[in-house]
Amino acid sequence: TRGDPLPDRVVIWTRISPRLQTYSAIQVSWTVTSSSFDHQTRDHRNIVADGTVAATSDADFTVKVDVTNLTPGQTYFYSFSAGAAHSPLGRFRVPHAAAEPLTELRYAAVSCSNWGWGNFNVYDALSRYNLDFWMHLGDAIYEYDQEHYPSMAEAVRSGLDPPHELISLADYRKRHALYRTDMGLQALSAGAAMIAIWDDHEIANNPSVDGAQNHNDGEGSWIDRKAAAVRAYHEWMPTRESGERIYRAFHFGDLASLYMLENRLVNRSSGELDPFPLDDIDENGDGDATNDPPSDVARARTAAAILGIPPQDWEGDVILEGVMKDLKIRLDAFRHDPTKTVLGVRQMNWLESFVRTSVSAGTEWQLVGQQTILFDTHFDFDLALASLRAEILEEQHTTVPQQQMSADHNARFSAHTPAHTQDLQEKLELWEGVLRN
């Protein structure tokens, strides 16, 4: 794998699988050439750069080399070797220098790669394109155990390693290693430079400065868990940076500038601030009534409010309307809380400065690569209240002929959904939940 391409440099990455656990370090040779070469003859007449680096147990035997003094806009090939073992041949193209004329840029963006939900066929498909680079915009792995999202019964492929939820450094390393066995990911990684940013599941669901929705005191220190996840991420990804401040910029001639943002760990205030502090119940069923996302609480309260009221009577019901207006007031206050942040002042100033400079230089496109949805979303109560609809239809089945339980009934069910009339947003842990940011 190679990543974080700049006009004169790129990070090349590999991982050595030691045969003996007693090894603490293995010497790895690397080579970058200006043309492909035969691994059997080891014809290195076009060597641009080479060297040796140690793969150590301290870094989980991963290797990174920041190869410098490359020519902007050129394509290169690279490989690693350790003893008699040789890696497949990889290729990458470094960007054209900023302001250099450029008419075309080919890239791909992927996200949300969950092992259990299926083979990563899109990686394999993208490997067939001649890409300048590809972005992973987060959730390159998922931290859940084998019984959660998906369950073992739902899983398309098995073998999740480790089978339990990720907590320790060893856990996160194993999960990254598992994902790297996917042949599609290997093919794409060998074919173009990668630019990556994390979302939440590389660490834990819905994290913030203070903690995460998917972390509790029984799982130890949040600071330790976060540090372990971040360390493993940088070990297994071709990043140049380390630590949590991984927002960075890339420039592709005069055609585009790309800004990769970090909006999960560094400055994000809690995504689970509770607009309903007086009468909490455990809406999401995790045993903790204090960490329910506002959207979960709103769904549960809407479902409770409409229970027993026929759908055709929802509109105009005074009590129900009062419940929904109260939800709207509370959620809007949550969205407009001026103390909540996503990027923070430092990162926002950095972004503004880089964009202004790029625009002033005449760069045609300003691209932002980041983890979370920017536009407003709205409750899909067709899904959230599916079980309630089933109950209503089942009750009516005894008195209404089957042919009358048509699509019209479902349409009226959706049309009268109280959340729609109040325009309630769904993903309040995302950008729409921080309107004052």
Tab-separated table of C-alpha atoms in Angstrom:
chain	number	residue	atom	x	y	z
A	1	THR	CA	0.000	0.000	0.000
A	2	ARG	CA	1.080	3.552	-0.542
A	3	GLY	CA	-0.560	6.756	0.635
A	4	ASP	CA	-0.585	10.469	1.357
A	5	PRO	CA	0.837	11.386	-2.083
A	6	LEU	CA	2.545	14.748	-2.489
A	7	PRO	CA	4.194	16.057	-5.677
A	8	ASP	CA	7.655	14.910	-4.583
A	9	ARG	CA	6.955	12.083	-2.141
A	10	VAL	CA	4.697	9.240	-1.062
A	11	VAL	CA	4.430	6.829	1.869
A	12	ILE	CA	4.856	3.158	0.922
A	13	TRP	CA	3.605	0.564	3.404
A	14	THR	CA	3.688	-3.163	4.000
A	15	ARG	CA	3.385	-5.663	6.795
A	16	ILE	CA	5.646	-8.651	7.499
A	17	SER	CA	4.138	-11.831	8.952
A	18	PRO	CA	6.953	-13.377	11.034
A	19	ARG	CA	7.108	-17.162	11.097
A	20	LEU	CA	8.333	-17.172	14.693
A	21	GLN	CA	6.836	-15.172	17.524
A	22	THR	CA	10.311	-14.727	19.005
A	23	TYR	CA	11.317	-12.199	16.344
A	24	SER	CA	11.578	-8.636	17.587
A	25	ALA	CA	12.761	-7.142	14.290
A	26	ILE	CA	13.037	-8.187	10.644
A	27	GLN	CA	15.071	-6.338	8.022
A	28	VAL	CA	12.972	-5.347	5.017
A	29	SER	CA	14.352	-4.036	1.722
A	30	TRP	CA	12.307	-1.671	-0.425
A	31	THR	CA	12.705	-0.485	-4.000
A	32	VAL	CA	10.997	2.216	-6.074
A	33	THR	CA	11.519	2.208	-9.841
A	34	SER	CA	10.373	4.264	-12.805
A	35	SER	CA	9.155	1.151	-14.670
A	36	SER	CA	7.827	-2.290	-13.815
A	37	PHE	CA	10.373	-5.035	-13.476
A	38	ASP	CA	10.498	-8.789	-13.267
A	39	HIS	CA	10.615	-10.101	-9.706
A	40	GLN	CA	12.284	-13.280	-10.855
A	41	THR	CA	15.300	-11.600	-12.482
A	42	ARG	CA	15.310	-8.657	-10.049
A	43	ASP	CA	16.118	-6.287	-12.905
A	44	HIS	CA	16.571	-2.974	-11.126
A	45	ARG	CA	18.062	-0.853	-13.880
A	46	ASN	CA	15.438	1.840	-13.350
A	47	ILE	CA	15.811	2.232	-9.607
A	48	VAL	CA	14.744	5.651	-8.330
A	49	ALA	CA	15.173	4.943	-4.627
A	50	ASP	CA	15.821	1.956	-2.384
A	51	GLY	CA	16.800	1.120	1.130
A	52	THR	CA	16.376	-1.104	4.153
A	53	VAL	CA	14.133	-0.618	7.145
A	54	ALA	CA	13.356	-2.687	10.236
A	55	ALA	CA	9.906	-4.155	10.797
A	56	THR	CA	9.589	-4.341	14.569
A	57	SER	CA	7.189	-5.969	16.980
A	58	ASP	CA	6.645	-2.533	18.535
A	59	ALA	CA	4.870	-1.480	15.321
A	60	ASP	CA	3.206	-4.868	14.783
A	61	PHE	CA	5.772	-5.585	12.027
A	62	THR	CA	4.285	-2.909	9.804
A	63	VAL	CA	6.679	-0.870	7.658
A	64	LYS	CA	6.392	2.695	6.378
A	65	VAL	CA	8.851	4.538	4.181
A	66	ASP	CA	8.367	8.167	3.162
A	67	VAL	CA	9.975	8.088	-0.283
A	68	THR	CA	11.192	11.546	-1.328
A	69	ASN	CA	12.736	13.348	-4.335
A	70	LEU	CA	10.127	12.053	-6.780
A	71	THR	CA	9.098	13.835	-9.989
A	72	PRO	CA	5.650	15.481	-9.910
A	73	GLY	CA	2.995	13.794	-12.033
A	74	GLN	CA	5.053	10.648	-12.643
A	75	THR	CA	4.065	7.001	-12.195
A	76	TYR	CA	6.311	4.719	-10.151
A	77	PHE	CA	6.480	1.072	-9.148
A	78	TYR	CA	7.615	-0.374	-5.848
A	79	SER	CA	8.112	-3.613	-3.925
A	80	PHE	CA	9.385	-5.001	-0.643
A	81	SER	CA	11.440	-8.060	0.190
A	82	ALA	CA	12.530	-9.841	3.354
A	83	GLY	CA	14.913	-12.737	2.866
A	84	ALA	CA	13.514	-14.922	0.108
A	85	ALA	CA	10.029	-13.418	0.373
A	86	HIS	CA	8.972	-10.759	-2.128
A	87	SER	CA	5.857	-8.623	-2.157
A	88	PRO	CA	3.712	-8.195	-5.257
A	89	LEU	CA	4.568	-5.211	-7.401
A	90	GLY	CA	2.679	-2.039	-6.605
A	91	ARG	CA	2.298	1.238	-8.465
A	92	PHE	CA	1.455	4.833	-7.647
A	93	ARG	CA	1.309	8.229	-9.310
A	94	VAL	CA	2.422	11.321	-7.440
A	95	PRO	CA	0.361	14.495	-7.951
A	96	HIS	CA	1.260	17.318	-10.294
A	97	ALA	CA	2.725	20.302	-8.508
A	98	ALA	CA	0.292	22.973	-7.326
A	99	ALA	CA	-0.519	25.484	-10.090
A	100	GLU	CA	0.785	23.111	-12.771
A	101	PRO	CA	-1.824	22.821	-15.573
A	102	LEU	CA	-3.993	19.709	-15.173
A	103	THR	CA	-7.188	18.791	-17.005
A	104	GLU	CA	-8.194	15.455	-15.456
A	105	LEU	CA	-8.138	13.762	-12.072
A	106	ARG	CA	-9.401	10.213	-11.534
A	107	TYR	CA	-10.157	9.182	-7.979
A	108	ALA	CA	-12.544	7.030	-5.983
A	109	ALA	CA	-14.127	7.441	-2.550
A	110	VAL	CA	-15.205	4.570	-0.283
A	111	SER	CA	-16.365	4.254	3.304
A	112	CYS	CA	-18.081	1.996	5.852
A	113	SER	CA	-16.289	-1.313	5.215
A	114	ASN	CA	-17.922	-3.899	7.465
A	115	TRP	CA	-16.410	-7.396	7.265
A	116	GLY	CA	-19.550	-9.258	8.231
A	117	TRP	CA	-21.842	-7.645	5.675
A	118	GLY	CA	-20.014	-9.083	2.676
A	119	ASN	CA	-16.950	-9.263	0.477
A	120	PHE	CA	-15.483	-5.911	-0.457
A	121	ASN	CA	-16.292	-6.273	-4.143
A	122	VAL	CA	-16.098	-2.541	-4.749
A	123	TYR	CA	-12.390	-2.605	-3.862
A	124	ASP	CA	-11.822	-5.244	-6.508
A	125	ALA	CA	-13.844	-3.296	-9.082
A	126	LEU	CA	-11.946	-0.064	-8.395
A	127	SER	CA	-8.599	-1.834	-8.749
A	128	ARG	CA	-9.343	-2.141	-12.477
A	129	TYR	CA	-9.363	1.625	-12.968
A	130	ASN	CA	-6.296	3.737	-13.606
A	131	LEU	CA	-6.778	5.946	-10.550
A	132	ASP	CA	-4.661	8.877	-9.462
A	133	PHE	CA	-5.621	8.096	-5.876
A	134	TRP	CA	-8.452	6.721	-3.768
A	135	MET	CA	-9.905	7.944	-0.512
A	136	HIS	CA	-11.200	5.959	2.420
A	137	LEU	CA	-13.496	8.345	4.267
A	138	GLY	CA	-13.829	6.319	7.436
A	139	ASP	CA	-15.008	3.101	9.050
A	140	ALA	CA	-12.211	1.150	7.393
A	141	ILE	CA	-12.874	-1.395	10.157
A	142	TYR	CA	-15.698	-1.882	12.677
A	143	GLU	CA	-15.087	-2.406	16.380
A	144	TYR	CA	-18.184	-4.518	17.110
A	145	ASP	CA	-18.184	-8.132	18.234
A	146	GLN	CA	-19.482	-10.987	16.102
A	147	GLU	CA	-23.007	-10.684	17.485
A	148	HIS	CA	-23.518	-7.020	16.669
A	149	TYR	CA	-23.986	-5.321	13.297
A	150	PRO	CA	-24.196	-7.919	11.890
A	151	SER	CA	-25.103	-10.816	14.138
A	152	MET	CA	-23.710	-14.234	13.293
A	153	ALA	CA	-27.076	-15.130	11.757
A	154	GLU	CA	-26.991	-12.037	9.527
A	155	ALA	CA	-23.310	-12.176	8.598
A	156	VAL	CA	-22.461	-12.824	4.953
A	157	ARG	CA	-18.949	-13.982	5.803
A	158	SER	CA	-17.591	-15.337	9.055
A	159	GLY	CA	-14.201	-15.440	10.724
A	160	LEU	CA	-14.326	-12.102	12.538
A	161	ASP	CA	-11.053	-11.742	14.453
A	162	PRO	CA	-11.088	-11.149	17.295
A	163	PRO	CA	-14.693	-12.282	17.849
A	164	HIS	CA	-15.200	-9.851	20.732
A	165	GLU	CA	-15.468	-6.063	20.722
A	166	LEU	CA	-12.197	-4.223	20.217
A	167	ILE	CA	-10.743	-2.723	23.394
A	168	SER	CA	-6.979	-3.285	23.524
A	169	LEU	CA	-4.146	-2.500	21.126
A	170	ALA	CA	-3.866	-6.203	20.295
A	171	ASP	CA	-7.602	-6.274	19.449
A	172	TYR	CA	-7.411	-3.358	17.032
A	173	ARG	CA	-4.283	-4.767	15.393
A	174	LYS	CA	-5.954	-8.132	14.790
A	175	ARG	CA	-9.021	-6.527	13.226
A	176	HIS	CA	-6.910	-4.406	10.872
A	177	ALA	CA	-4.917	-7.511	9.946
A	178	LEU	CA	-8.100	-9.423	9.171
A	179	TYR	CA	-9.407	-6.727	6.847
A	180	ARG	CA	-6.068	-6.645	5.029
A	181	THR	CA	-6.579	-10.269	3.994
A	182	ASP	CA	-9.396	-9.178	1.669
A	183	MET	CA	-8.129	-9.741	-1.867
A	184	GLY	CA	-10.062	-6.807	-3.286
A	185	LEU	CA	-8.487	-4.451	-0.752
A	186	GLN	CA	-5.056	-5.849	-1.575
A	187	ALA	CA	-5.606	-5.320	-5.301
A	188	LEU	CA	-6.800	-1.731	-4.881
A	189	SER	CA	-3.998	-0.945	-2.432
A	190	ALA	CA	-1.434	-2.151	-4.973
A	191	GLY	CA	-2.898	-0.065	-7.789
A	192	ALA	CA	-3.152	3.519	-6.543
A	193	ALA	CA	-2.199	5.790	-3.666
A	194	MET	CA	-4.554	5.859	-0.693
A	195	ILE	CA	-5.623	8.938	1.276
A	196	ALA	CA	-7.396	7.896	4.463
A	197	ILE	CA	-9.237	9.469	7.355
A	198	TRP	CA	-10.984	7.694	10.200
A	199	ASP	CA	-14.639	7.954	11.145
A	200	ASP	CA	-15.925	6.518	14.405
A	201	HIS	CA	-15.793	2.728	14.112
A	202	GLU	CA	-12.016	2.600	13.843
A	203	ILE	CA	-12.251	3.629	17.501
A	204	ALA	CA	-15.802	3.188	18.885
A	205	ASN	CA	-19.265	4.228	17.746
A	206	ASN	CA	-19.960	7.967	18.075
A	207	PRO	CA	-16.823	9.140	19.890
A	208	SER	CA	-16.075	12.606	21.190
A	209	VAL	CA	-13.472	14.293	23.347
A	210	ASP	CA	-15.095	12.868	26.476
A	211	GLY	CA	-15.977	9.316	25.472
A	212	ALA	CA	-18.093	7.326	23.046
A	213	GLN	CA	-21.577	5.889	22.793
A	214	ASN	CA	-20.029	2.423	22.476
A	215	HIS	CA	-17.761	2.706	25.514
A	216	ASN	CA	-18.583	2.239	29.167
A	217	ASP	CA	-16.663	2.185	32.429
A	218	GLY	CA	-16.565	-1.604	32.437
A	219	GLU	CA	-14.387	-1.457	29.324
A	220	GLY	CA	-11.620	0.468	31.061
A	221	SER	CA	-10.201	3.902	30.335
A	222	TRP	CA	-11.546	5.741	27.296
A	223	ILE	CA	-8.211	7.548	26.935
A	224	ASP	CA	-6.338	4.225	26.812
A	225	ARG	CA	-8.782	2.663	24.374
A	226	LYS	CA	-8.683	5.684	22.076
A	227	ALA	CA	-4.880	5.747	22.155
A	228	ALA	CA	-4.742	2.045	21.265
A	229	ALA	CA	-7.145	2.499	18.345
A	230	VAL	CA	-5.287	5.535	16.988
A	231	ARG	CA	-1.925	3.784	17.278
A	232	ALA	CA	-3.168	0.695	15.435
A	233	TYR	CA	-4.741	2.877	12.755
A	234	HIS	CA	-1.471	4.636	11.992
A	235	GLU	CA	0.419	1.354	12.069
A	236	TRP	CA	-1.886	-0.235	9.495
A	237	MET	CA	-2.572	2.790	7.273
A	238	PRO	CA	-0.124	4.590	4.942
A	239	THR	CA	-0.398	7.867	6.821
A	240	ARG	CA	2.440	10.326	7.247
A	241	GLU	CA	1.054	11.811	10.440
A	242	SER	CA	0.661	10.284	13.870
A	243	GLY	CA	-1.679	11.062	16.747
A	244	GLU	CA	-5.182	12.506	16.508
A	245	ARG	CA	-4.579	15.697	14.487
A	246	ILE	CA	-4.607	14.091	11.056
A	247	TYR	CA	-6.398	16.799	9.090
A	248	ARG	CA	-4.257	17.639	6.065
A	249	ALA	CA	-4.290	19.020	2.520
A	250	PHE	CA	-3.344	17.677	-0.907
A	251	HIS	CA	-3.024	19.592	-4.160
A	252	PHE	CA	-3.388	18.265	-7.701
A	253	GLY	CA	-1.993	20.817	-10.130
A	254	ASP	CA	-4.299	23.756	-10.806
A	255	LEU	CA	-7.305	21.461	-10.988
A	256	ALA	CA	-8.115	20.554	-7.378
A	257	SER	CA	-7.208	20.885	-3.737
A	258	LEU	CA	-8.345	18.215	-1.287
A	259	TYR	CA	-8.818	18.801	2.438
A	260	MET	CA	-9.128	15.806	4.738
A	261	LEU	CA	-10.866	16.778	7.976
A	262	GLU	CA	-10.929	15.200	11.424
A	263	ASN	CA	-14.292	15.684	13.134
A	264	ARG	CA	-14.514	12.797	15.578
A	265	LEU	CA	-11.798	12.923	18.247
A	266	VAL	CA	-9.918	16.209	18.456
A	267	ASN	CA	-12.580	18.859	19.083
A	268	ARG	CA	-15.971	17.170	18.892
A	269	SER	CA	-18.103	17.855	21.909
A	270	SER	CA	-20.236	14.982	23.105
A	271	GLY	CA	-22.566	13.647	20.432
A	272	GLU	CA	-24.775	12.204	23.130
A	273	LEU	CA	-25.706	15.371	25.033
A	274	ASP	CA	-29.192	14.705	26.295
A	275	PRO	CA	-32.045	17.108	25.479
A	276	PHE	CA	-34.292	14.957	27.696
A	277	PRO	CA	-32.565	14.918	31.097
A	278	LEU	CA	-35.584	14.666	33.389
A	279	ASP	CA	-37.100	11.288	32.584
A	280	ASP	CA	-34.469	9.125	30.919
A	281	ILE	CA	-35.137	5.528	30.116
A	282	ASP	CA	-32.760	3.184	28.333
A	283	GLU	CA	-34.086	3.705	24.813
A	284	ASN	CA	-31.275	1.950	22.926
A	285	GLY	CA	-31.144	-1.042	25.251
A	286	ASP	CA	-27.466	-0.910	26.191
A	287	GLY	CA	-28.110	-0.727	29.921
A	288	ASP	CA	-27.147	2.950	30.158
A	289	ALA	CA	-29.929	5.547	30.109
A	290	THR	CA	-27.476	8.465	29.957
A	291	ASN	CA	-25.941	7.806	26.538
A	292	ASP	CA	-28.987	7.470	24.298
A	293	PRO	CA	-28.657	9.568	21.125
A	294	PRO	CA	-31.374	12.216	20.882
A	295	SER	CA	-32.691	10.572	17.724
A	296	ASP	CA	-33.270	7.282	19.587
A	297	VAL	CA	-35.166	9.069	22.346
A	298	ALA	CA	-37.277	11.014	19.837
A	299	ARG	CA	-38.202	7.821	17.983
A	300	ALA	CA	-39.217	6.042	21.162
A	301	ARG	CA	-41.281	8.959	22.395
A	302	THR	CA	-43.053	9.333	19.068
A	303	ALA	CA	-43.862	5.625	19.002
A	304	ALA	CA	-45.226	5.826	22.536
A	305	ALA	CA	-47.281	8.927	21.734
A	306	ILE	CA	-49.054	7.427	18.706
A	307	LEU	CA	-49.691	4.037	20.281
A	308	GLY	CA	-53.414	3.385	20.224
A	309	ILE	CA	-54.214	6.293	17.896
A	310	PRO	CA	-55.283	5.224	14.364
A	311	PRO	CA	-53.016	6.712	11.669
A	312	GLN	CA	-55.905	8.612	10.095
A	313	ASP	CA	-56.385	10.445	13.398
A	314	TRP	CA	-52.762	11.468	13.963
A	315	GLU	CA	-53.154	14.755	12.146
A	316	GLY	CA	-55.122	17.109	14.340
A	317	ASP	CA	-54.742	15.130	17.574
A	318	VAL	CA	-54.085	17.876	20.138
A	319	ILE	CA	-52.159	15.749	22.630
A	320	LEU	CA	-49.989	14.175	19.960
A	321	GLU	CA	-49.320	17.537	18.382
A	322	GLY	CA	-48.191	18.848	21.757
A	323	VAL	CA	-45.784	15.935	22.229
A	324	MET	CA	-44.256	16.494	18.802
A	325	LYS	CA	-43.900	20.247	19.273
A	326	ASP	CA	-42.117	19.631	22.576
A	327	LEU	CA	-39.733	17.226	20.820
A	328	LYS	CA	-39.119	19.825	18.138
A	329	ILE	CA	-38.317	22.551	20.682
A	330	ARG	CA	-35.924	20.326	22.612
A	331	LEU	CA	-34.119	19.008	19.537
A	332	ASP	CA	-33.785	22.461	17.983
A	333	ALA	CA	-32.287	23.773	21.220
A	334	PHE	CA	-29.856	20.849	21.095
A	335	ARG	CA	-28.920	21.669	17.495
A	336	HIS	CA	-28.320	25.364	18.257
A	337	ASP	CA	-26.273	24.870	21.433
A	338	PRO	CA	-23.320	27.284	20.912
A	339	THR	CA	-21.000	25.223	23.140
A	340	LYS	CA	-21.016	22.235	20.786
A	341	THR	CA	-18.183	21.860	18.288
A	342	VAL	CA	-17.107	19.500	15.517
A	343	LEU	CA	-13.924	20.882	13.974
A	344	GLY	CA	-12.907	23.394	16.603
A	345	VAL	CA	-11.440	26.867	16.000
A	346	ARG	CA	-7.918	25.697	15.124
A	347	GLN	CA	-9.002	23.260	12.412
A	348	MET	CA	-11.644	25.620	11.017
A	349	ASN	CA	-9.062	28.406	10.731
A	350	TRP	CA	-6.656	25.988	9.042
A	351	LEU	CA	-9.331	24.984	6.527
A	352	GLU	CA	-10.353	28.551	5.781
A	353	SER	CA	-6.742	29.635	5.261
A	354	PHE	CA	-5.946	26.777	2.876
A	355	VAL	CA	-9.144	27.248	0.869
A	356	ARG	CA	-8.564	30.986	0.492
A	357	THR	CA	-4.994	30.405	-0.662
A	358	SER	CA	-6.049	27.722	-3.140
A	359	VAL	CA	-8.876	29.834	-4.572
A	360	SER	CA	-6.577	32.855	-4.873
A	361	ALA	CA	-4.109	30.690	-6.816
A	362	GLY	CA	-6.853	29.885	-9.317
A	363	THR	CA	-7.395	26.245	-8.378
A	364	GLU	CA	-10.627	25.146	-10.038
A	365	TRP	CA	-12.013	22.649	-7.503
A	366	GLN	CA	-12.043	22.666	-3.706
A	367	LEU	CA	-12.720	19.131	-2.413
A	368	VAL	CA	-13.445	18.131	1.178
A	369	GLY	CA	-12.933	14.578	2.380
A	370	GLN	CA	-14.545	13.977	5.760
A	371	GLN	CA	-16.423	11.429	7.775
A	372	THR	CA	-19.951	12.605	8.374
A	373	ILE	CA	-23.031	13.680	6.432
A	374	LEU	CA	-23.232	17.421	5.794
A	375	PHE	CA	-26.849	17.791	4.666
A	376	ASP	CA	-29.900	17.427	6.883
A	377	THR	CA	-31.478	14.020	7.293
A	378	HIS	CA	-34.983	13.281	8.464
A	379	PHE	CA	-36.603	10.512	10.447
A	380	ASP	CA	-37.599	7.465	8.445
A	381	PHE	CA	-40.452	6.339	10.628
A	382	ASP	CA	-41.475	3.842	7.980
A	383	LEU	CA	-38.482	1.904	9.269
A	384	ALA	CA	-38.458	2.997	12.887
A	385	LEU	CA	-42.126	2.208	13.400
A	386	ALA	CA	-42.315	-0.874	11.200
A	387	SER	CA	-43.295	-3.073	14.105
A	388	LEU	CA	-46.009	-0.624	15.148
A	389	ARG	CA	-47.432	-0.577	11.606
A	390	ALA	CA	-47.515	-4.378	11.657
A	391	GLU	CA	-49.471	-4.323	14.892
A	392	ILE	CA	-51.976	-1.838	13.453
A	393	LEU	CA	-52.458	-3.860	10.297
A	394	GLU	CA	-52.808	-7.049	12.280
A	395	GLU	CA	-55.525	-5.475	14.421
A	396	GLN	CA	-57.385	-4.241	11.336
A	397	HIS	CA	-57.089	-7.582	9.597
A	398	THR	CA	-59.953	-8.948	11.627
A	399	THR	CA	-62.387	-6.283	10.413
A	400	VAL	CA	-60.979	-5.015	7.079
A	401	PRO	CA	-60.859	-7.160	3.918
A	402	GLN	CA	-57.283	-7.921	2.840
A	403	GLN	CA	-57.656	-6.089	-0.475
A	404	GLN	CA	-58.370	-2.832	1.352
A	405	MET	CA	-55.086	-3.014	3.284
A	406	SER	CA	-53.361	-1.565	0.268
A	407	ALA	CA	-50.492	0.731	-0.502
A	408	ASP	CA	-52.903	3.564	0.228
A	409	HIS	CA	-52.922	2.631	3.899
A	410	ASN	CA	-49.131	2.650	3.990
A	411	ALA	CA	-49.075	5.994	2.183
A	412	ARG	CA	-51.424	7.528	4.732
A	413	PHE	CA	-49.330	6.009	7.520
A	414	SER	CA	-46.267	7.846	6.236
A	415	ALA	CA	-48.098	11.053	5.336
A	416	HIS	CA	-49.448	11.473	8.833
A	417	THR	CA	-46.230	10.582	10.626
A	418	PRO	CA	-45.978	13.305	13.256
A	419	ALA	CA	-42.211	13.619	12.878
A	420	HIS	CA	-42.684	14.600	9.243
A	421	THR	CA	-45.056	17.398	10.167
A	422	GLN	CA	-42.539	18.797	12.650
A	423	ASP	CA	-39.525	18.290	10.332
A	424	LEU	CA	-37.438	16.465	12.919
A	425	GLN	CA	-33.844	15.687	11.945
A	426	GLU	CA	-32.465	12.212	12.526
A	427	LYS	CA	-28.649	12.275	12.732
A	428	LEU	CA	-28.095	14.842	15.424
A	429	GLU	CA	-24.627	13.482	16.217
A	430	LEU	CA	-23.581	14.716	12.741
A	431	TRP	CA	-23.243	18.217	11.262
A	432	GLU	CA	-26.987	18.953	11.426
A	433	GLY	CA	-26.762	18.642	15.197
A	434	VAL	CA	-24.275	21.526	15.504
A	435	LEU	CA	-25.833	24.396	13.586
A	436	ARG	CA	-23.909	26.995	15.580
A	437	ASN	CA	-20.513	25.382	14.795
